[in-house]
CSV table of C-alpha atoms in Angstrom, one decimal:
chain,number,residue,atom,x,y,z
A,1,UNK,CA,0.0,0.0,0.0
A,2,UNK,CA,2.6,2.1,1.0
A,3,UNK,CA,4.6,2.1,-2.5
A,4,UNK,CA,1.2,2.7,-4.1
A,5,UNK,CA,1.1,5.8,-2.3
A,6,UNK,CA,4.3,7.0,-3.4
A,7,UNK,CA,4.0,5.8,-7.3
A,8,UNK,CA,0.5,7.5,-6.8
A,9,UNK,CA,2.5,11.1,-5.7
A,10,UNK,CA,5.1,10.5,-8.3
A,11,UNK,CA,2.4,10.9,-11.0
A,12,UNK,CA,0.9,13.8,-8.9
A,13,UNK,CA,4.5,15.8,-9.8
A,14,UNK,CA,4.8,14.9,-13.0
A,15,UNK,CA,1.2,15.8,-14.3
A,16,UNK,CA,1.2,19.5,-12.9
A,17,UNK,CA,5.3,20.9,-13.2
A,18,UNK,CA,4.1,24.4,-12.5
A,19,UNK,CA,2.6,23.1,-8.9
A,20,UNK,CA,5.7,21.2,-8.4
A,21,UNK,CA,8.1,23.6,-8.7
A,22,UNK,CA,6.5,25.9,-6.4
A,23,UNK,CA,5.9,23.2,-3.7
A,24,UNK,CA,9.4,22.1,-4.0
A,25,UNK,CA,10.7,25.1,-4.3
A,26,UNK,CA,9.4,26.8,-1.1
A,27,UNK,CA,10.3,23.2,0.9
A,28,UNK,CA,13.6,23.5,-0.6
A,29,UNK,CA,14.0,27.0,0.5
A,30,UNK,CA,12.9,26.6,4.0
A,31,UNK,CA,14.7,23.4,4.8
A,32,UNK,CA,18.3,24.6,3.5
A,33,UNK,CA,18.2,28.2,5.7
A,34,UNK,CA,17.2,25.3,8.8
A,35,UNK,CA,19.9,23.1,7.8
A,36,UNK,CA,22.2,25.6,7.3
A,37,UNK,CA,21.1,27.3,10.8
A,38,UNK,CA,21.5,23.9,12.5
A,39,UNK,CA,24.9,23.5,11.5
A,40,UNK,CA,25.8,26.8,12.1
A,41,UNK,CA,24.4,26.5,16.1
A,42,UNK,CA,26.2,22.8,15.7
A,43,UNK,CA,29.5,25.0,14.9
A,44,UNK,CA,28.7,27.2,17.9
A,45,UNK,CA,27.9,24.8,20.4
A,46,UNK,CA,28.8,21.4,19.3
A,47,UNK,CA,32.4,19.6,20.3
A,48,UNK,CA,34.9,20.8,17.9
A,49,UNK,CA,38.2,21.3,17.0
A,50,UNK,CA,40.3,22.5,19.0
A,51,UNK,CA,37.3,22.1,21.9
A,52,UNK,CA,37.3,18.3,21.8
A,53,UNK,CA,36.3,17.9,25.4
A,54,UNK,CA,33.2,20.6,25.5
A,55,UNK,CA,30.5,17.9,25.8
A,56,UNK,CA,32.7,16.7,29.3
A,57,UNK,CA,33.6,20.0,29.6
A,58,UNK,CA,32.6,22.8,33.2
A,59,UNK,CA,33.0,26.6,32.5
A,60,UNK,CA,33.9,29.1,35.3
A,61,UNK,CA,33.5,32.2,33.6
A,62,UNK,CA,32.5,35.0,35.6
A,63,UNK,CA,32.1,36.6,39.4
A,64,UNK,CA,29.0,37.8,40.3
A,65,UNK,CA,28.7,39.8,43.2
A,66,UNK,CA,25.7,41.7,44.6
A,67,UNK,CA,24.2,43.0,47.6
A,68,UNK,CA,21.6,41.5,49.2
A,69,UNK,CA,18.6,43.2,47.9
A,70,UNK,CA,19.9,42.3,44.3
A,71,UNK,CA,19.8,46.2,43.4
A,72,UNK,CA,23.5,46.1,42.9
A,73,UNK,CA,25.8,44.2,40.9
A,74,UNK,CA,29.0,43.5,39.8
A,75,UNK,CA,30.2,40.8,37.6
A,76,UNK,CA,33.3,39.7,34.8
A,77,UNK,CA,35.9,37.3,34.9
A,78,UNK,CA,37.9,35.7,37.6
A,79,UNK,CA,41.7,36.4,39.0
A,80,UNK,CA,44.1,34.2,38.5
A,81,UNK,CA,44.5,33.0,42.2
A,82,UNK,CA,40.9,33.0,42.9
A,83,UNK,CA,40.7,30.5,40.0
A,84,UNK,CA,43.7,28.2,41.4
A,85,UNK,CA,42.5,28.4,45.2
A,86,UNK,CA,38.5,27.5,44.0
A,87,UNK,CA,39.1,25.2,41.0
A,88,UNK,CA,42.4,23.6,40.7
A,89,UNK,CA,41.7,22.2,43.7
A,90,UNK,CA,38.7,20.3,42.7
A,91,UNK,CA,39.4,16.2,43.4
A,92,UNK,CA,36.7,15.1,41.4
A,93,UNK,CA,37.8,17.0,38.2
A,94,UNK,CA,39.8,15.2,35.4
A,95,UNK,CA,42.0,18.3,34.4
A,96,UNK,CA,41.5,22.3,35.2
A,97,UNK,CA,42.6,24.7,33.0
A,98,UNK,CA,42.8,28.4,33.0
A,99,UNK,CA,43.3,31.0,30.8
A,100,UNK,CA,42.7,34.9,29.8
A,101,UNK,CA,40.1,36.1,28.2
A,102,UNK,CA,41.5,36.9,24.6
A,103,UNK,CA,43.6,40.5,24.7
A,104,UNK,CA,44.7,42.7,21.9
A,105,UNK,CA,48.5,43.4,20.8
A,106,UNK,CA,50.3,44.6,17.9
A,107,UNK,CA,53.2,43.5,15.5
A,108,UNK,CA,54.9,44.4,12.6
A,109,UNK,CA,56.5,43.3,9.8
A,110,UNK,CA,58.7,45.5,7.8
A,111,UNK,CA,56.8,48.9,8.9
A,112,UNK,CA,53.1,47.2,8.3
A,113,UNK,CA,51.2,46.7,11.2
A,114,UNK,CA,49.1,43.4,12.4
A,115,UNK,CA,46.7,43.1,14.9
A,116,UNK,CA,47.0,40.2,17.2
A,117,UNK,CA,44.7,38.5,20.1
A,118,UNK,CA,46.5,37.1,22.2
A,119,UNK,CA,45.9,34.6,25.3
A,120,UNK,CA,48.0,33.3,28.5
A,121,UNK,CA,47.4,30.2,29.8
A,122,UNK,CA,48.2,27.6,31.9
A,123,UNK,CA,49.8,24.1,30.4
A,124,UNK,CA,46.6,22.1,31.3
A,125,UNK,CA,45.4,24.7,28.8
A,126,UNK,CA,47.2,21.8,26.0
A,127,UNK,CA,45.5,18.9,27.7
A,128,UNK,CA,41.9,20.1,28.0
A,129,UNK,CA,42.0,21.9,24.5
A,130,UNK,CA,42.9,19.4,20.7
A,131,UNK,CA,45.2,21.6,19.5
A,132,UNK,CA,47.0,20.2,16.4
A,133,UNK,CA,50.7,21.6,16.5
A,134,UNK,CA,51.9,21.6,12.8
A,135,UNK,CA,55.4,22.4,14.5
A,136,UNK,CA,57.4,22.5,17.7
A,137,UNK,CA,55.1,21.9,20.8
A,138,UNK,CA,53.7,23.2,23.8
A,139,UNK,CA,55.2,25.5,26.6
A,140,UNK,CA,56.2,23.7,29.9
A,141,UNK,CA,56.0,23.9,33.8
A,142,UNK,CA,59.5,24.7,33.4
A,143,UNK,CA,58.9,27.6,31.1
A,144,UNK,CA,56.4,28.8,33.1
A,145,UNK,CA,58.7,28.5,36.4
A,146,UNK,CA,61.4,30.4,34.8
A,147,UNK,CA,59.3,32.9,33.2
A,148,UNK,CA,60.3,32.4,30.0
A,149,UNK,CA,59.6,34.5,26.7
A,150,UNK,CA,58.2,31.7,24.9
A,151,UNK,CA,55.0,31.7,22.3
A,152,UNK,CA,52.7,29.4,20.7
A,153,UNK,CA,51.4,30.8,17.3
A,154,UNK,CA,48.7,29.8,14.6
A,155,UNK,CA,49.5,28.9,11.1
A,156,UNK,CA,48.3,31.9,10.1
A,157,UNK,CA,50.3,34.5,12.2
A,158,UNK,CA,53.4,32.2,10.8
A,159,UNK,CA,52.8,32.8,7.0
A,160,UNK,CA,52.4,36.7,7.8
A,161,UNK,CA,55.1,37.1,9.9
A,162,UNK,CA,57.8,35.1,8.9
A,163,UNK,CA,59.4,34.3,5.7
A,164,UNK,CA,59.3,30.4,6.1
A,165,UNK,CA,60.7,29.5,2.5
A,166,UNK,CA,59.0,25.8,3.7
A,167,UNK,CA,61.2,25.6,7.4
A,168,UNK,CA,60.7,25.7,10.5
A,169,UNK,CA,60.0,28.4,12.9
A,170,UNK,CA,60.2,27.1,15.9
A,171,UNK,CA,63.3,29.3,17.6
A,172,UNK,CA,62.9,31.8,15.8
A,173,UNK,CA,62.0,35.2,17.7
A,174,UNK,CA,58.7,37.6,17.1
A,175,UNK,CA,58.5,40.5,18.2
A,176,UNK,CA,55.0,41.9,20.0
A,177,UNK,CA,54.7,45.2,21.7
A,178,UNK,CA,58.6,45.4,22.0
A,179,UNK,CA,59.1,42.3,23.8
A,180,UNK,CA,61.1,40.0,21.9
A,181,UNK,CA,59.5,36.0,22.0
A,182,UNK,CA,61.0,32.7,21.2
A,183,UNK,CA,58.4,30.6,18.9
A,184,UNK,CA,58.1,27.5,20.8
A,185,UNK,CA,55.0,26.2,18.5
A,186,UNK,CA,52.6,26.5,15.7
A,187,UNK,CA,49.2,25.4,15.7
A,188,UNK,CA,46.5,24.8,13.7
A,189,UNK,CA,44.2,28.1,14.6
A,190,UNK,CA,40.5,28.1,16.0
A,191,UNK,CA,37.7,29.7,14.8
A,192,UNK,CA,36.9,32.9,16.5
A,193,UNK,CA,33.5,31.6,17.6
A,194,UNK,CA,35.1,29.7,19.8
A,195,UNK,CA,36.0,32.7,22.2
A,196,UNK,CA,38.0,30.4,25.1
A,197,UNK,CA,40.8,28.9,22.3
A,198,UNK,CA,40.3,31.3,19.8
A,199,UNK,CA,44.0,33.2,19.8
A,200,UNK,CA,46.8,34.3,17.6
A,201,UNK,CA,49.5,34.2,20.1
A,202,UNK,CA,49.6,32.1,23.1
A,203,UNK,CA,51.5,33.2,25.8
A,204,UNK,CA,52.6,31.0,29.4
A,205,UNK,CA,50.6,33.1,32.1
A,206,UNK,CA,53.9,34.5,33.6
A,207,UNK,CA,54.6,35.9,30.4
A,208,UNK,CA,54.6,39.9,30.7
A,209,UNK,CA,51.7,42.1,30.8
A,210,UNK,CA,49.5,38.4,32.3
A,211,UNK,CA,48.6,40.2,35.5
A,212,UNK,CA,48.0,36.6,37.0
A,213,UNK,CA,49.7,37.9,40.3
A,214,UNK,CA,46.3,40.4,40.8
A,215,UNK,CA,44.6,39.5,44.3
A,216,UNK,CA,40.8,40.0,44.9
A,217,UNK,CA,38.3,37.8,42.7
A,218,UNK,CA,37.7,39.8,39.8
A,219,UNK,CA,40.5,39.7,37.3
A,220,UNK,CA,40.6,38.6,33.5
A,221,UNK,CA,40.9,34.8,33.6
A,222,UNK,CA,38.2,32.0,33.1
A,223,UNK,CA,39.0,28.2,34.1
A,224,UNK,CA,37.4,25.0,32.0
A,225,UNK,CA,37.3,21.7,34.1
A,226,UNK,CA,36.8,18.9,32.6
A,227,UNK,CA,35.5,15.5,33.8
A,228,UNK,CA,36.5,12.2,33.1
A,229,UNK,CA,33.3,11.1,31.7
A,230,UNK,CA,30.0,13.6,31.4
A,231,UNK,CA,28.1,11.4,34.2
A,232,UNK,CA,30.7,13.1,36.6
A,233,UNK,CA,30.0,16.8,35.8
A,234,UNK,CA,27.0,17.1,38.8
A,235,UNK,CA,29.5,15.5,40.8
A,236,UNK,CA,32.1,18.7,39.8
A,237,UNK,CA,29.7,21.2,40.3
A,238,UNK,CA,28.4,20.1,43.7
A,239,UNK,CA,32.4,20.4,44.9
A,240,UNK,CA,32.7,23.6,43.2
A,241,UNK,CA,29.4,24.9,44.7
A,242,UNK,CA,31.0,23.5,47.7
A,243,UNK,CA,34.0,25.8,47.9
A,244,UNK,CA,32.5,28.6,47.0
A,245,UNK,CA,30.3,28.4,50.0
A,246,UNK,CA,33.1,28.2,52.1
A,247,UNK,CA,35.0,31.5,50.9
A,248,UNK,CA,34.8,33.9,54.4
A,249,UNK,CA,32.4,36.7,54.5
A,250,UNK,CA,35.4,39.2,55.1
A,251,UNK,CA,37.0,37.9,51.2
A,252,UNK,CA,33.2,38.9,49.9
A,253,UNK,CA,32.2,42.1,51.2
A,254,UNK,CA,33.1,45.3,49.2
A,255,UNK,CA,33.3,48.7,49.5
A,256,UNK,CA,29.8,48.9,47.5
A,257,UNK,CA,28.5,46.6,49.9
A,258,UNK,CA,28.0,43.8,47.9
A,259,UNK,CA,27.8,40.8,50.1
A,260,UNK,CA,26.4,37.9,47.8
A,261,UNK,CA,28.8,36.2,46.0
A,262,UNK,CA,28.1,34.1,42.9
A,263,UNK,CA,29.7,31.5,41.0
A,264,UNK,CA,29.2,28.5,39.0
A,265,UNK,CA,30.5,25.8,36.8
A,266,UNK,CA,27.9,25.8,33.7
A,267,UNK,CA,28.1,23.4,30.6
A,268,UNK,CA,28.9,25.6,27.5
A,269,UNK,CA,25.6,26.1,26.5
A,270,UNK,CA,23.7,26.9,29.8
A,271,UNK,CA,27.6,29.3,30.3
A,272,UNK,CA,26.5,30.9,27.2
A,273,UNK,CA,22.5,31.1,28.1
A,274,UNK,CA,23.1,32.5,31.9
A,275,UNK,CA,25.4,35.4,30.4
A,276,UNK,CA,22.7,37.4,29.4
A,277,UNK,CA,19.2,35.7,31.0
A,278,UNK,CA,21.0,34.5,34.7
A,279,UNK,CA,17.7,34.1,36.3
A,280,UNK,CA,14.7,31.4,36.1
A,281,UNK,CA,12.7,34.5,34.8
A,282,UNK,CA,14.9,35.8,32.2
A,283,UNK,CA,15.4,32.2,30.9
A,284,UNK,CA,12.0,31.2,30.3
A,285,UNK,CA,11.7,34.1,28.4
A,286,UNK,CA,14.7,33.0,26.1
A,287,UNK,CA,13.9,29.9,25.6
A,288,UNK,CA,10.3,31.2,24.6
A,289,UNK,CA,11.3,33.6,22.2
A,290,UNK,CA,13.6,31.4,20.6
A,291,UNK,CA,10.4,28.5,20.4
A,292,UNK,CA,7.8,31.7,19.0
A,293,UNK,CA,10.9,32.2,16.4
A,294,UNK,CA,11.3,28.7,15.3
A,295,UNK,CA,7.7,28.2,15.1
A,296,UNK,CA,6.9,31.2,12.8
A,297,UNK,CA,9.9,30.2,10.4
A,298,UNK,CA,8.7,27.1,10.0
A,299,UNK,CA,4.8,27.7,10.6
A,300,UNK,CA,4.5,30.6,7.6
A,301,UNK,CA,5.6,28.4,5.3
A,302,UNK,CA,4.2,25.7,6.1
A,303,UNK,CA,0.9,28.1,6.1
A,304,UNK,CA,1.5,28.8,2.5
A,305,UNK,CA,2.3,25.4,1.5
A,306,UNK,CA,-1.0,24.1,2.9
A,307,UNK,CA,-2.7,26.6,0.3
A,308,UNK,CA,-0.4,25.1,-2.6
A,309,UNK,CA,-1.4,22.0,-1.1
A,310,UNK,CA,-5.2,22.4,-0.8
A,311,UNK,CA,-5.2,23.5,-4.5
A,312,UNK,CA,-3.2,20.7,-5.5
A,313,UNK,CA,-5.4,18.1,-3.7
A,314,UNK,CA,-8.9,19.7,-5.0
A,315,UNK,CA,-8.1,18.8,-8.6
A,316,UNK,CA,-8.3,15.4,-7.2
A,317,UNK,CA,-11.7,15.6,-5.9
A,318,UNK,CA,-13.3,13.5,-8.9
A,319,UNK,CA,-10.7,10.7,-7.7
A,320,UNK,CA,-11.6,11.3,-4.3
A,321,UNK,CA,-15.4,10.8,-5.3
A,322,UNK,CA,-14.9,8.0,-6.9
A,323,UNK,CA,-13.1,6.3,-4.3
A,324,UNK,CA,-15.4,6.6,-1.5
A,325,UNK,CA,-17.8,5.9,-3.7
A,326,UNK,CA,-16.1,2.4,-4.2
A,327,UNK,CA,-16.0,2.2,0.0
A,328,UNK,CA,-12.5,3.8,0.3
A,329,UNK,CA,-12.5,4.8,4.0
A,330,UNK,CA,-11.7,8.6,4.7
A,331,UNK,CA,-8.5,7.2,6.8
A,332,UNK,CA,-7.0,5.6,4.5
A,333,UNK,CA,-7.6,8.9,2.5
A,334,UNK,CA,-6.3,10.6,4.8
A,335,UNK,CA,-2.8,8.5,5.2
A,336,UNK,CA,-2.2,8.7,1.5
A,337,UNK,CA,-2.1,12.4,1.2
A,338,UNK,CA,-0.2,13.2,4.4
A,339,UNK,CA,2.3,10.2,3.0
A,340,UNK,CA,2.1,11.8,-0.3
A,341,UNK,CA,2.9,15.1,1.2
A,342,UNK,CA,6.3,13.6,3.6
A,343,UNK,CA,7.3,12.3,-0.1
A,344,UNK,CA,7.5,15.1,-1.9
A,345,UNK,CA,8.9,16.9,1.6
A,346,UNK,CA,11.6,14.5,1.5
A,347,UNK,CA,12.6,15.3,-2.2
A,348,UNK,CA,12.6,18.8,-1.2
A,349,UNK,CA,14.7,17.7,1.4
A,350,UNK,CA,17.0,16.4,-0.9
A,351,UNK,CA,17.4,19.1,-2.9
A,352,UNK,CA,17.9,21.2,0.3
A,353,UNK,CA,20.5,18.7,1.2
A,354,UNK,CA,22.7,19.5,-1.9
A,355,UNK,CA,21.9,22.9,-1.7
A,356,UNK,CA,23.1,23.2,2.4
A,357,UNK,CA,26.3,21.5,1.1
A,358,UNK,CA,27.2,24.1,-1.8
A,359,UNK,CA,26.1,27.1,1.2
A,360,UNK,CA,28.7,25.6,3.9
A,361,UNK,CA,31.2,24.8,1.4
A,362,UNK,CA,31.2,28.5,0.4
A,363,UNK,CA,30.8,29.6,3.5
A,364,UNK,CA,34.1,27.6,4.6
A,365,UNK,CA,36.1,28.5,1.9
A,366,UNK,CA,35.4,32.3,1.9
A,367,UNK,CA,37.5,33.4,5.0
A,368,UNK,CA,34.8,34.9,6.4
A,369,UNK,CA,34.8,33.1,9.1
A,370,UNK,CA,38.4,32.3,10.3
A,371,UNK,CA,39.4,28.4,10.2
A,372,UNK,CA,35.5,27.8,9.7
A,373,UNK,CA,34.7,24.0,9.7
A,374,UNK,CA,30.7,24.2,9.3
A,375,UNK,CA,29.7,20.3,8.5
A,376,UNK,CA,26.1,18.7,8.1
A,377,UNK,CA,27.4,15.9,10.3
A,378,UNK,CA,25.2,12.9,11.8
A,379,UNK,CA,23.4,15.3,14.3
A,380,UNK,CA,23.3,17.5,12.3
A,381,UNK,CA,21.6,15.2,9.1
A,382,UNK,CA,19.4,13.6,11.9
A,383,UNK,CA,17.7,17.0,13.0
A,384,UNK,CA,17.1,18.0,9.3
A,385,UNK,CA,15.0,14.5,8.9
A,386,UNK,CA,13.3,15.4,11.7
A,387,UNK,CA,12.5,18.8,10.5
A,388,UNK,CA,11.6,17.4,7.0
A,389,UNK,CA,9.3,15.0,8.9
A,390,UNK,CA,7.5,17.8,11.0
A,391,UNK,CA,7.4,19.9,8.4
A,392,UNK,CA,5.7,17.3,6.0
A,393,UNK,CA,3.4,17.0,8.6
A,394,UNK,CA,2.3,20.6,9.4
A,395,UNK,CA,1.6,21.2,6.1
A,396,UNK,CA,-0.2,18.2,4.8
A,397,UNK,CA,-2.3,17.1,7.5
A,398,UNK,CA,-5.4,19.9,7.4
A,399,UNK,CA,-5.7,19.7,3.3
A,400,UNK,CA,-5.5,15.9,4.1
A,401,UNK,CA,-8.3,15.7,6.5
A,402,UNK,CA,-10.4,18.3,4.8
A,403,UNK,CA,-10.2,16.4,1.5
A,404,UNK,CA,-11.1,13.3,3.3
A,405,UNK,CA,-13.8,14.5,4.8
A,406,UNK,CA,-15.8,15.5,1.3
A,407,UNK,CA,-18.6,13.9,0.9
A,408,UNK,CA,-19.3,11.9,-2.4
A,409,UNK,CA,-21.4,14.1,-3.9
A,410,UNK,CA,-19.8,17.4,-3.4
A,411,UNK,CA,-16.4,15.2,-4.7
A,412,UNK,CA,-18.0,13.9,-7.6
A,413,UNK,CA,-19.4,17.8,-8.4
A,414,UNK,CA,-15.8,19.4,-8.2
């Protein structure tokens, strides 16, 4: 029954081309800005290089600190010590991590300025974070120790800077903001959507200008913990949650009179959702506008599909007639146009498919987004089947059931 259905649609495309086009057309449309949209959040908030351990991966990103009315506030990122006192001392945790937020510098090369961002870090920074070091390798405890003016660069700072004729730089010296460094490594370079590895120079954290010596809590350095498996991050957080409870009342209270101190170790995306809605309230209202969005860019057209479709089915009334006429039940009416309608959804699909491909690929390759990897990977595929599915659904099921609902007569009149 099921392959009669779908013969039954295929001759439904062929005899009307005009119909077709605009039904596959606007499904085509739709599903390749969602696909593209998916993978784009996927490259946002899905584990990728250089961030291979996100999805096992805590976030300690910023001090909050009000009174206790909650009519003052103060937040940003951490200091370097308040980080090592709070988090490196976490038992449960597999590795912790800590770094600066990403800083500006400048260098130049023969009279030509270029912009940097650069980061200091900690060498857990190497183990939490996939870097893949094309040459050299990673800064050391004992570089650290001895203060030494050592770098890590990306690929891309290497081919402006230096003059490789196809060696090696590692020795060589660059030169940022008249401080003379020793290029211990080159990596592959991150995406700057990924603000906690995204860098052109990495610096050891008692490299000049790191402040990591600053005392108090605020500062300009975040920490990433990660756990040994992702069943153990509750386990992390209740430790964390633990110590923080524990700092004195006399380390918390300001000259502002801020006397609640917050703190937490987030997954990335909840990190990313509580730095701009941090309450219950402000949450639920995110996560409602971002549902009303959805909804209306799938549920317009949809909408205007269901009119295509309506018109497309009412040429069929005759058939229709005759049918029930014959004893066809209005179910199984019903079932073969909403399985008609997931068909042709599903080619639509496919030609969105292709189409999402050619989008990301010249999206990629543009350089508008640096070291860019957008991909319609398995999650990625598996949501758009889904959406193709849904889709299908929302706008096949009402001319469906209103076409199997005519009644013999009025069908045989149409």
């Amino acid at each position: 029954m099921l392959s009669n259905y779908i013969k039954i649609a295929w001759k439904v495309l062929l005899r009307h081309p005009f119909y077709t086009f605009i039904t596959l057309f606007g499904i085509s449309l739709t599903l390749t800005v969602l696909m593209v949209l998916t993978s784009f959040l996927d490259h946002l908030f899905g584990t990728h290089y250089p961030e291979v351990n996100r999805n096992r991966s805590l976030y300690i990103a910023t001090v909050i600190q009000t009174d206790s009315a909650r009519t003052s506030m103060s937040s940003g990122p951490a200091t370097f010590a308040f980080l090592t006192k709070h988090a490196k001392s976490l038992k449960s945790a597999d590795k912790v991590a800590i770094m600066s937020n990403f800083s500006f510098s400048n260098t130049y090369v023969n009279g030509k300025r270029i912009k940097l961002n650069t980061k200091y870090t900690d060498t857990e920074f190497w183990d939490v974070m996939g870097f893949q070091f094309l040459e050299g390798k990673p800064y050391n405890d004992n570089n650290i120790r001895n203060s030494d003016h050592v770098a890590v660069i990306t690929d891309a700072l290497r081919d402006q800077y230096f003059e490789t004729g196809g060696k090696s730089v590692v020795g060589r010296n660059i030169e940022i903001e008249n401080i003379n460094y020793r290029v211990i490594g080159v990596v592959k370079g991150s995406p700057p959507t990924r603000v906690y590895s995204y860098s052109d120079v990495y610096f050891p954290y008692t490299a000049p200008k790191s402040n990591y010596e600053n005392k108090g809590m605020r500062g300009r350095y975040i920490a990433i913990v990660t756990a040994k498996d992702a069943s153990d991050m509750p386990a992390i957080q209740s430790e964390f949650d633990s110590n923080i409870s524990r700092i004195p009342y006399a380390e918390i209270h300001t000259e502002q009179n801020l006397t609640v101190l917050e703190v937490k170790a987030d997954e990335y995306f909840n990190h990313f959702v509580n730095t701009f809605a941090r309450d219950s309230t402000q949450r639920f209202l995110f996560y409602t506008v971002v549902s009303f969005v959805i909804l209306m860019f799938m549920g317009l057209p949809a909408i205007n599909l269901v009119n295509v479709n309506v018109s497309r089915i009412l040429e069929r009334a005759s058939e229709i007639g005759v049918r029930k006429a014959f004893g066809a039940p209005s179910a199984a009416l019903l079932w073969q146009f909403i399985i008609e309608n997931i068909f042709i959804t599903f080619i639509g699909g496919a030609f969105a498919l292709a189409l999402s491909y050619l989008i990301i690929y010249l999206i990629n390759s543009s350089g508008w987004i640096a070291y860019a990897d957008l991909t319609i990977n398995v999650p990625v595929f598996a949501i758009s089947l889904g959406v193709c599915l849904v889709f299908g659904l929302l706008s096949g099921v009402l001319p469906a059931f209103r076409m199997s609902r005519l009644k013999i007569v009025d069908a045989l009149k149409a």
